[in-house]
């Protein structure tokens, strides 16, 4: 049995269904990231786990105990809020100790626990200050200290890094990962930033409109998206999603991509019965930018790299790589080439398509075909 | 050349500025004098013997300085039938104002807390009804209120007056606190709930300590209104619970004997003194708090 189990969870505000039957299970010590565009219900889901929102149907179990009707303080959870939610009238030390004070922990014990947590987070010198005297990063640490000191069964993080500037955000991300590795406490983490989700999670749940789109490891989500939404949402730059037709010729399956002024591009893919069933029909062909490269940059372990000349529309050097934009099937298609490739706009250069990484979707149902 | 032209323009700008400034200050000074004139007259005449006032010049400074009118107004002047001075009534006022202000402020804060952080079905209607209290002319409720006070046995007593003022202050205090707490981050309440604090603990430990400015505004507002109230005092108080305002009226409008203007002036200042002190001490917060409420609400 999983440590945190959510089964058929439903939440309704009036007549609006916010969560429509969510099923999730996280092992002890797992790091679950809930990700999705704003309004997808991820924060509501977190609030129902915390007990700050009641649920309309379903069940939430923490370590085998059903917590549906328990008060937030009795669920053995701790939460870090987006705005940090530090009590403005109390010092940092009092903020961290407030939960213990409410539970009647003696003063000496409280002080010891606060000192320990402050040391872990390197905020010992700040304990007497008021939250208003702290910088954003320091406030973030205090908010985490308040959660850590409870030593809960589950940590809940509600977009904790979104109020920090870009550099600090990356630093704190690493810090959260390090804390998780050393403490091994189960974490549920909400974010709309898919890079945060990829870097932190052991498991990702992608939500849209209150429906769970896919639940899996970061690797699964990234490489095997179960539908168009997940494929498009995860990854930056986003996956190339190109309208194409499937053709059978000479026993092999070929993807045909229309091109302006040039003969259609034909890319051979591995024989696949699911794909050949769509022969002669329109599909959406998905390939990530890093699977479209120059010939020397192509993955040598790949069994099926197809080379083809394409017309270059725009070249975007990004330092480590150079993004090259071409047009296939009427869409802009981004490829990622090595930065020392000399590519001029409006020239025609050979592109290498790593067809091992190709995914296909049904344009109507938006579900994965192959 | 260019520099010269530039310099000239600037000089003109500065000169206009000085002229406008002088005008503004002149107008301000005129208004200040205009508004301070009555206070000056009251102060000057309250330290003159009565003969000096009778000689007719209200504006002149005293030739003989005396504090006798103040002493008389405070402890010996004839109020109604008793020669007690204003002292007992001053105490009545304090006994009425302090609990009334404290209770109405606290209840207003509690209302604001519930209306913003513990929303329930129909909370908007409840708030609307409470706001109604701000718009009801007090005269309308005199007779029903007198009946009610009689029924619950508080007629003609200080607790009765406290009750009346609490009830009629609640609309305003609720409005103030609701608007203030509306801008108070709800995540703090959630964090406190997870920390295990209950309804009243959150109120006492988190919300109230963060409400300094709005408490000052509410206290000033309530203090001024209740201290200066005449209607309820005249309608619902007995001889032994009459507030300062009624006593001042009785002092000034007594129809027998000589009109002791110097004593009247001293009494009027005594009656106005507490509100004046409250304003001077915390006036800065008052303006700031009102603005805060206005912008955020």
XYZ file of C-alpha atoms in Angstrom:
667
model
C 0.000 0.000 0.000
C 1.301 3.415 -0.922
C 2.153 6.022 1.685
C -0.081 8.757 0.315
C -3.102 7.491 -1.558
C -5.721 9.566 -3.271
C -8.601 7.650 -4.759
C -11.365 9.010 -6.942
C -11.057 12.458 -5.343
C -13.759 14.906 -6.320
C -14.210 18.551 -5.424
C -17.109 20.733 -6.437
C -17.563 24.457 -5.799
C -21.279 25.041 -6.243
C -21.955 23.658 -9.713
C -18.332 23.755 -10.884
C -16.384 20.505 -10.839
C -12.832 21.469 -9.926
C -11.415 17.978 -9.406
C -12.965 15.141 -11.389
C -11.974 11.828 -9.889
C -8.231 12.050 -9.220
C -6.303 8.853 -8.462
C -2.716 9.132 -7.203
C -0.395 7.029 -5.093
C 3.006 8.010 -3.747
C 5.487 5.732 -2.001
C 7.097 6.771 1.282
C 9.920 9.213 0.628
C 8.554 10.052 -2.823
C 8.520 13.518 -4.316
C 5.239 14.099 -6.126
C 4.950 17.225 -8.248
C 1.527 18.439 -9.329
C 1.905 20.471 -12.479
C -0.459 22.127 -14.897
C -1.579 25.490 -16.245
C -3.290 27.937 -13.892
C -6.813 26.949 -13.008
C -6.165 23.238 -13.545
C -6.999 22.394 -9.928
C -3.498 21.590 -8.681
C -3.622 24.035 -5.755
C -7.110 22.856 -4.848
C -5.815 19.282 -4.839
C -3.000 20.300 -2.490
C -5.455 22.150 -0.228
C -7.665 19.077 0.014
C -4.653 16.997 1.071
C -3.860 19.666 3.680
C -7.458 19.717 4.843
C -7.911 23.409 4.081
C -10.633 22.489 1.573
C -13.269 19.862 2.191
C -13.780 17.196 -0.469
C -16.984 16.286 -2.281
C -16.167 12.630 -2.852
C -13.395 10.063 -2.748
C -10.744 9.316 -0.186
C -7.329 10.579 0.971
C -5.123 8.225 2.984
C -1.822 9.117 4.619
C 0.175 6.134 5.843
C -2.917 3.947 5.783
C -5.036 6.396 7.774
C -8.052 8.003 6.125
C -7.803 11.739 6.760
C -10.899 12.939 4.850
C -12.545 14.522 7.855
C -9.538 15.356 9.995
C -8.624 18.943 10.872
C -5.436 20.181 9.113
C -3.541 20.182 12.404
C -4.307 16.485 12.947
C -3.168 15.181 9.551
C 0.513 15.269 10.464
C 1.386 17.460 7.502
C 3.264 20.736 7.134
C 2.754 23.259 4.397
C 4.878 25.950 2.778
C 2.805 28.651 1.135
C 3.495 30.695 -1.967
C 3.431 33.947 0.020
C 5.367 32.206 2.848
C 2.539 33.250 5.218
C 4.884 34.248 8.046
C 3.085 35.793 11.019
C 4.103 39.462 10.735
C 3.814 40.196 14.462
C 6.150 37.409 15.584
C 9.905 37.011 15.353
C 11.432 34.318 13.177
C 11.955 32.106 16.221
C 8.342 32.542 17.362
C 7.128 31.838 13.834
C 8.949 28.529 13.739
C 7.861 27.603 17.268
C 4.193 28.629 16.916
C 2.959 25.174 15.891
C 4.706 23.527 18.823
C 3.375 26.212 21.159
C -0.159 25.415 19.978
C 0.441 21.739 20.718
C 1.666 22.550 24.221
C 5.315 21.593 23.777
C 7.378 22.953 26.729
C 9.467 26.067 26.095
C 12.866 24.408 26.553
C 12.029 21.692 24.042
C 10.712 24.268 21.578
C 13.876 26.331 21.781
C 15.987 23.254 21.149
C 13.966 22.235 18.105
C 14.027 25.776 16.693
C 17.782 25.989 17.157
C 18.251 22.666 15.370
C 16.143 23.632 12.368
C 17.703 27.092 12.196
C 21.110 25.476 12.002
C 20.057 23.157 9.166
C 18.706 26.080 7.172
C 21.478 28.504 8.180
C 19.105 31.071 9.667
C 20.366 30.965 13.278
C 21.423 34.624 13.125
C 17.923 35.701 12.031
C 15.868 34.179 14.863
C 15.156 37.497 16.620
C 14.186 39.416 13.504
C 10.694 40.152 12.285
C 9.652 38.764 8.874
C 9.478 42.305 7.461
C 13.227 42.655 8.050
C 14.092 39.633 5.896
C 14.851 39.274 2.197
C 12.758 37.035 -0.034
C 15.197 34.138 0.145
C 15.428 34.390 3.939
C 11.640 34.414 4.261
C 11.527 31.317 2.107
C 13.964 29.601 4.465
C 11.948 30.597 7.522
C 8.789 29.247 5.903
C 10.576 25.970 5.274
C 11.909 25.991 8.833
C 8.369 26.293 10.157
C 7.441 23.197 8.149
C 10.612 21.245 8.978
C 10.318 21.721 12.719
C 7.089 19.734 12.776
C 8.810 16.652 11.368
C 5.591 15.689 9.570
C 4.709 12.605 7.536
C 4.066 14.676 4.422
C 5.356 18.084 3.323
C 3.122 20.181 1.119
C 4.645 22.937 -0.999
C 2.376 25.407 -2.808
C 4.455 27.079 -5.531
C 7.123 27.971 -2.971
C 9.623 29.429 -5.412
C 7.414 31.558 -7.618
C 8.018 34.756 -5.622
C 11.811 34.557 -5.907
C 13.992 36.006 -8.625
C 15.355 33.687 -11.290
C 18.778 32.982 -9.807
C 17.558 32.475 -6.250
C 14.852 30.186 -7.548
C 17.424 27.840 -9.051
C 19.482 27.877 -5.832
C 16.468 27.156 -3.628
C 15.382 24.398 -6.013
C 18.676 22.637 -5.448
C 18.338 23.231 -1.720
C 14.876 21.669 -1.594
C 16.173 18.662 -3.524
C 19.114 18.321 -1.124
C 16.795 18.570 1.905
C 14.568 15.889 0.433
C 17.516 13.602 -0.194
C 18.756 13.952 3.382
C 15.377 13.749 5.159
C 13.571 11.295 2.874
C 10.179 12.686 3.889
C 7.315 12.385 1.417
C 6.673 15.641 -0.419
C 3.793 16.921 -2.518
C 4.789 19.995 -4.488
C 2.651 22.250 -6.683
C 4.165 24.274 -9.490
C 3.299 25.592 -12.921
C 6.955 25.508 -13.912
C 7.601 22.299 -15.836
C 11.376 22.550 -15.365
C 10.898 22.610 -11.577
C 8.680 19.566 -11.977
C 11.255 17.681 -14.050
C 14.205 18.462 -11.779
C 12.564 17.804 -8.404
C 10.063 15.027 -8.861
C 10.285 11.316 -8.463
C 6.743 11.322 -9.829
C 4.825 13.923 -11.782
C 1.077 14.333 -12.061
C -0.016 16.531 -14.963
C -3.439 18.083 -14.488
C -5.734 19.985 -16.799
C -9.263 21.192 -16.042
C -9.452 19.017 -12.932
C -8.597 15.830 -14.812
C -5.392 13.890 -14.309
C -3.739 13.744 -17.731
C -0.794 11.542 -16.878
C 0.907 10.238 -13.772
C 4.432 8.846 -13.974
C 8.132 9.380 -13.508
C 9.681 12.484 -15.081
C 11.256 10.205 -17.707
C 7.903 8.678 -18.655
C 6.174 12.031 -18.785
C 8.879 13.533 -20.935
C 9.483 10.664 -23.340
C 6.131 8.927 -23.413
C 3.447 11.605 -23.095
C 0.049 9.991 -23.119
C -1.685 12.783 -24.977
C -1.117 15.996 -26.922
C -1.555 18.231 -23.882
C 1.178 16.546 -21.849
C 3.498 16.463 -24.872
C 3.008 20.174 -25.460
C 3.116 21.237 -21.787
C 6.306 19.506 -20.702
C 9.640 20.550 -22.158
C 11.165 23.843 -23.231
C 11.260 24.603 -26.097
C 8.060 22.611 -26.508
C 7.827 19.426 -28.521
C 7.320 19.910 -32.252
C 3.812 18.743 -33.076
C 3.362 18.511 -36.819
C 0.323 17.430 -38.872
C 1.390 14.507 -41.054
C 0.011 11.525 -42.961
C 0.991 7.905 -42.589
C 1.802 5.955 -45.745
C 2.768 2.378 -46.345
C 5.294 1.804 -49.046
C 7.361 -1.291 -49.652
C 6.193 -2.837 -46.403
C 7.593 0.056 -44.312
C 5.707 2.801 -42.515
C 6.512 6.345 -43.635
C 5.536 9.680 -42.159
C 4.834 12.256 -44.835
C 5.244 15.937 -43.937
C 4.148 18.666 -46.332
C 6.638 21.390 -47.250
C 6.205 24.699 -49.071
C 7.768 24.644 -52.511
C 9.547 21.355 -51.934
C 8.598 17.740 -52.317
C 6.972 16.341 -49.125
C 9.451 15.076 -46.566
C 9.272 11.324 -46.074
C 10.556 9.867 -42.825
C 10.708 6.129 -42.310
C 9.663 4.819 -38.933
C 9.807 1.390 -37.347
C 7.050 -0.999 -38.306
C 4.284 -0.655 -35.812
C 0.871 -2.233 -36.116
C -0.783 0.623 -34.211
C 0.691 3.104 -36.640
C 0.036 1.095 -39.801
C -3.601 0.935 -38.769
C -3.669 4.671 -39.454
C -2.246 4.322 -42.954
C -3.548 7.002 -45.309
C -4.886 9.081 -42.450
C -3.855 12.306 -40.767
C -1.931 12.092 -37.507
C 0.013 14.493 -35.315
C 3.684 13.668 -35.418
C 5.650 14.711 -32.326
C 9.400 15.069 -32.074
C 11.337 17.015 -29.426
C 13.821 19.678 -30.579
C 16.773 17.649 -29.287
C 15.753 14.793 -31.631
C 16.117 17.103 -34.638
C 19.820 17.853 -34.973
C 22.658 18.272 -37.389
C 24.055 15.016 -38.762
C 27.082 14.859 -36.471
C 25.051 15.791 -33.401
C 22.622 12.905 -33.861
C 22.328 10.270 -31.169
C 24.709 7.428 -32.128
C 22.786 4.882 -30.084
C 19.647 5.524 -32.036
C 18.615 2.760 -34.413
C 16.813 5.012 -36.824
C 18.198 8.422 -37.751
C 16.819 9.853 -40.989
C 18.728 12.617 -42.720
C 16.934 15.142 -44.880
C 17.658 18.569 -46.332
C 15.416 21.318 -44.983
C 15.107 25.024 -45.559
C 16.273 27.121 -42.560
C 13.975 30.056 -41.685
C 15.496 31.420 -38.462
C 18.649 30.691 -36.475
C 18.658 31.340 -32.698
C 22.047 30.852 -31.027
C 21.519 30.101 -27.324
C 25.093 29.683 -26.203
C 25.230 25.981 -25.472
C 23.114 25.102 -28.501
C 21.782 26.738 -31.599
C 18.058 26.479 -32.270
C 17.226 26.234 -35.949
C 13.699 26.867 -37.185
C 12.375 25.231 -40.325
C 8.822 24.691 -41.605
C 7.185 21.292 -41.965
C 3.509 20.472 -42.377
C 2.742 24.187 -42.205
C 4.203 24.506 -38.690
C 7.371 26.028 -37.354
C 9.668 23.202 -36.345
C 12.558 23.790 -33.961
C 15.699 21.686 -34.110
C 18.584 21.814 -31.698
C 22.026 21.856 -33.293
C 25.495 22.083 -31.826
C 26.567 25.685 -31.300
C 29.637 25.352 -33.511
C 27.441 24.489 -36.514
C 27.558 27.353 -38.949
C 23.989 27.654 -40.159
C 22.843 30.638 -42.171
C 19.190 31.651 -42.393
C 17.492 30.946 -45.755
C 19.976 28.219 -46.569
C 19.180 24.549 -47.002
C 21.077 22.244 -44.664
C 20.811 18.552 -43.780
C 18.790 17.809 -40.652
C 18.972 14.534 -38.737
C 15.641 13.216 -37.421
C 15.965 10.705 -34.601
C 12.863 8.655 -35.322
C 13.354 6.474 -32.228
C 11.987 9.399 -30.260
C 9.000 9.997 -32.505
C 5.520 9.916 -30.985
C 2.155 9.997 -32.759
C -1.209 11.319 -31.695
C -4.733 11.096 -33.053
C -5.695 14.646 -34.129
C -9.325 14.177 -33.023
C -9.068 12.448 -29.657
C -5.596 13.966 -29.000
C -4.579 10.620 -27.514
C -1.329 8.828 -28.159
C -1.324 6.345 -31.060
C 2.249 5.141 -30.941
C 23.248 81.474 -25.654
C 21.416 78.258 -25.055
C 22.632 78.163 -21.484
C 21.460 81.762 -20.915
C 17.982 81.065 -22.203
C 17.793 77.985 -20.078
C 18.868 79.925 -16.991
C 16.255 82.606 -17.581
C 13.466 80.061 -17.928
C 14.486 78.415 -14.730
C 14.584 81.732 -12.883
C 11.047 82.507 -14.018
C 9.922 79.114 -12.865
C 11.448 79.651 -9.434
C 9.884 83.100 -9.093
C 6.410 81.800 -9.995
C 6.933 79.071 -7.501
C 7.717 81.500 -4.690
C 4.700 83.619 -5.557
C 2.345 80.639 -5.573
C 3.847 79.382 -2.351
C 3.368 82.726 -0.641
C -0.246 82.763 -1.757
C -0.842 79.241 -0.465
C 0.711 80.044 2.898
C -1.257 83.280 3.195
C -4.518 81.450 2.591
C -3.537 78.692 5.015
C -2.651 81.196 7.721
C -5.935 83.055 7.277
C -7.873 79.818 7.638
C -5.825 78.677 10.613
C -6.477 81.960 12.411
C -10.156 81.760 11.512
C -10.469 78.266 12.963
C -8.334 78.957 16.040
C -10.203 82.158 16.941
C -12.978 80.480 18.979
C -10.424 78.440 20.893
C -8.478 81.618 21.610
C -11.573 83.357 22.902
C -12.447 80.402 25.111
C -8.948 80.084 26.542
C -8.428 83.800 27.171
C -11.781 84.323 28.817
C -11.558 81.218 30.954
C -8.653 82.749 32.889
C -10.218 86.194 33.416
C -12.339 87.312 36.354
C -15.989 87.844 35.374
C -15.715 91.666 35.734
C -13.138 91.828 32.999
C -15.415 89.988 30.556
C -18.338 92.253 31.486
C -16.265 95.298 30.537
C -16.820 94.062 27.006
C -13.577 93.145 25.315
C -13.667 89.418 24.598
C -10.525 89.521 22.467
C -8.086 91.147 24.884
C -5.630 89.210 27.018
C -6.429 88.987 30.750
C -5.109 91.815 32.944
C -5.629 89.691 36.053
C -4.808 86.013 35.533
C -6.925 83.587 37.557
C -7.597 79.812 37.545
C -10.663 80.260 39.744
C -13.151 79.686 36.834
C -11.471 76.323 36.090
C -11.621 75.270 39.735
C -15.257 76.329 39.902
C -16.239 74.538 36.690
C -14.549 71.356 37.831
C -15.756 71.094 41.430
C -18.159 73.794 42.721
C -20.340 75.183 39.947
C -24.086 74.709 40.113
C -25.150 71.858 37.788
C -28.911 71.590 37.829
C -29.701 71.639 41.539
C -26.381 70.387 42.971
C -23.247 72.543 43.374
C -20.951 69.675 42.362
C -19.099 71.059 39.370
C -18.477 68.891 36.312
C -16.324 66.339 38.130
C -18.919 63.584 38.829
C -20.268 63.850 35.291
C -16.784 63.666 33.870
C -16.389 60.399 35.783
C -19.768 59.213 34.454
C -18.576 59.911 30.929
C -15.365 57.996 31.470
C -17.268 55.046 32.975
C -19.506 55.050 29.900
C -16.935 55.731 27.184
C -14.185 53.282 28.143
C -16.284 50.076 28.199
C -18.384 51.209 25.228
C -15.304 51.887 23.091
C -13.545 48.708 24.187
C -16.539 46.438 23.632
C -17.600 47.931 20.302
C -14.032 47.855 18.950
C -13.510 44.255 19.993
C -16.863 43.115 18.607
C -16.199 45.033 15.384
C -12.867 43.260 15.035
C -14.520 39.910 15.664
C -17.234 40.685 13.082
C -14.624 41.750 10.536
C -12.664 38.562 11.180
C -15.685 36.326 10.652
C -16.961 38.253 7.630
C -13.631 38.016 5.794
C -11.928 34.838 7.001
C -14.791 32.522 7.953
C -17.152 33.256 5.153
C -20.552 31.635 5.336
C -23.635 31.557 3.174
C -25.258 34.993 3.242
C -22.293 36.805 4.794
C -22.776 39.653 2.316
C -26.347 40.173 3.508
C -25.291 40.158 7.159
C -22.625 42.752 6.408
C -25.148 44.843 4.477
C -27.564 44.783 7.399
C -24.795 45.783 9.817
C -23.878 48.658 7.501
C -27.484 49.839 7.745
C -26.731 50.902 11.306
C -24.435 53.589 9.890
C -27.317 55.231 8.048
C -30.134 55.105 10.601
C -30.752 58.510 12.215
C -30.573 58.012 15.962
C -33.825 59.884 16.594
C -35.778 57.081 14.910
C -34.747 54.494 17.457
C -35.170 56.549 20.656
C -38.576 55.187 21.647
C -37.973 51.494 20.786
C -34.626 51.720 22.552
C -36.176 53.255 25.668
C -38.704 50.424 25.724
C -35.959 47.821 25.313
C -33.798 49.305 28.069
C -36.816 49.280 30.344
C -37.549 45.633 29.565
C -34.040 44.452 30.335
C -33.788 46.651 33.427
C -30.955 48.889 32.251
C -32.950 52.110 31.901
C -31.304 55.206 33.380
C -27.990 53.506 34.120
C -24.441 53.674 32.804
C -24.504 50.021 31.585
C -27.631 50.938 29.624
C -25.816 53.796 27.899
C -22.869 51.489 27.214
C -25.221 49.011 25.555
C -26.813 51.713 23.381
C -23.459 53.029 22.221
C -22.087 49.543 21.543
C -25.105 48.668 19.424
C -24.921 51.857 17.382
C -21.159 51.801 17.054
C -21.074 48.251 15.756
C -21.955 49.223 12.185
C -18.954 51.496 11.875
C -16.478 49.328 13.740
C -17.479 46.294 11.661
C -17.058 48.303 8.463
C -13.585 49.456 9.489
C -12.324 46.038 10.479
C -13.945 44.179 7.615
C -12.207 46.381 5.065
C -8.906 46.081 6.904
C -9.055 42.300 7.262
C -10.178 41.902 3.668
C -6.630 42.817 2.646
C -5.108 40.576 5.296
C -3.583 37.497 3.604
C -5.821 34.453 4.055
C -2.796 32.173 3.728
C -1.766 33.333 7.222
C -5.031 31.986 8.597
C -4.490 28.703 6.777
C -0.929 28.449 8.076
C -2.175 29.029 11.628
C -4.848 26.360 11.157
C -2.209 23.851 10.085
C -0.161 24.921 13.107
C -3.139 23.930 15.204
C -4.532 27.295 16.281
C -8.302 27.500 16.684
C -10.784 30.264 15.872
C -10.070 32.518 18.867
C -6.356 31.758 19.061
C -5.911 32.899 15.473
C -7.852 36.047 16.326
C -5.852 36.862 19.466
C -2.406 35.771 18.369
C -2.288 36.538 14.634
C -4.992 39.013 13.648
C -5.325 41.453 16.552
C -1.568 42.060 16.977
C -1.433 43.016 13.284
C -4.350 45.445 13.514
C -2.647 48.443 15.176
C -3.609 51.163 12.680
C -7.241 50.143 12.333
C -7.642 49.788 16.105
C -6.398 53.381 16.492
C -8.841 54.609 13.860
C -11.742 52.764 15.434
C -10.911 53.881 18.963
C -10.654 57.539 17.929
C -13.870 57.332 15.966
C -15.813 55.624 18.711
C -14.305 57.700 21.519
C -15.159 60.981 19.800
C -18.682 59.940 18.897
C -19.573 58.496 22.286
C -17.904 61.223 24.345
C -19.617 63.954 22.340
C -23.016 62.271 22.244
C -25.799 64.361 23.698
C -28.979 62.726 22.412
C -28.625 59.310 24.029
C -27.267 60.822 27.243
C -30.209 63.203 27.483
C -32.723 60.468 26.615
C -31.546 57.449 28.565
C -29.494 58.704 31.561
C -30.572 59.289 35.140
C -29.221 62.068 37.378
C -26.477 59.805 38.638
C -25.443 58.500 35.224
C -25.597 61.690 33.139
C -22.520 62.174 30.955
C -20.409 65.314 30.645
C -22.283 66.743 27.660
C -25.561 66.918 29.563
C -23.877 68.465 32.579
C -22.219 71.101 30.377
C -25.590 71.972 28.924
C -27.075 72.247 32.414
C -24.179 74.437 33.516
C -24.404 76.831 30.594
C -28.161 77.066 30.199
C -29.148 77.458 33.839
C -31.671 80.275 33.905
C -31.081 81.562 37.425
C -28.321 83.782 38.800
C -25.467 85.505 37.019
C -24.107 84.041 33.763
C -20.545 83.124 34.658
C -19.061 83.153 31.178
C -15.533 82.433 32.374
C -16.752 79.275 34.170
C -18.744 78.236 31.098
C -15.670 78.604 28.891
C -13.554 76.589 31.292
C -16.237 73.883 31.475
C -16.530 73.699 27.691
C -12.784 73.253 27.355
C -12.817 70.568 30.049
C -15.542 68.743 28.148
C -13.619 68.899 24.884
C -10.238 68.075 26.365
C -10.316 64.235 26.243
C -11.195 64.067 22.537
C -8.609 66.754 21.826
C -5.934 64.730 23.587
C -6.941 61.531 21.771
C -6.651 63.339 18.435
C -3.314 64.957 19.172
C -1.751 61.737 20.476
C -2.906 59.474 17.664
C -4.050 61.789 14.881
C -1.235 60.693 12.654
C -2.519 57.107 12.709
C -6.049 58.306 12.153
C -5.362 59.823 8.750
C -3.087 56.944 7.744
C -5.615 54.336 8.836
C -8.547 55.993 7.105
C -6.581 56.196 3.877
C -5.509 52.564 4.172
C -9.088 51.485 4.628
C -10.243 53.662 1.758
C -7.706 52.384 -0.750
C -7.831 48.728 0.143
C -11.546 48.515 0.899
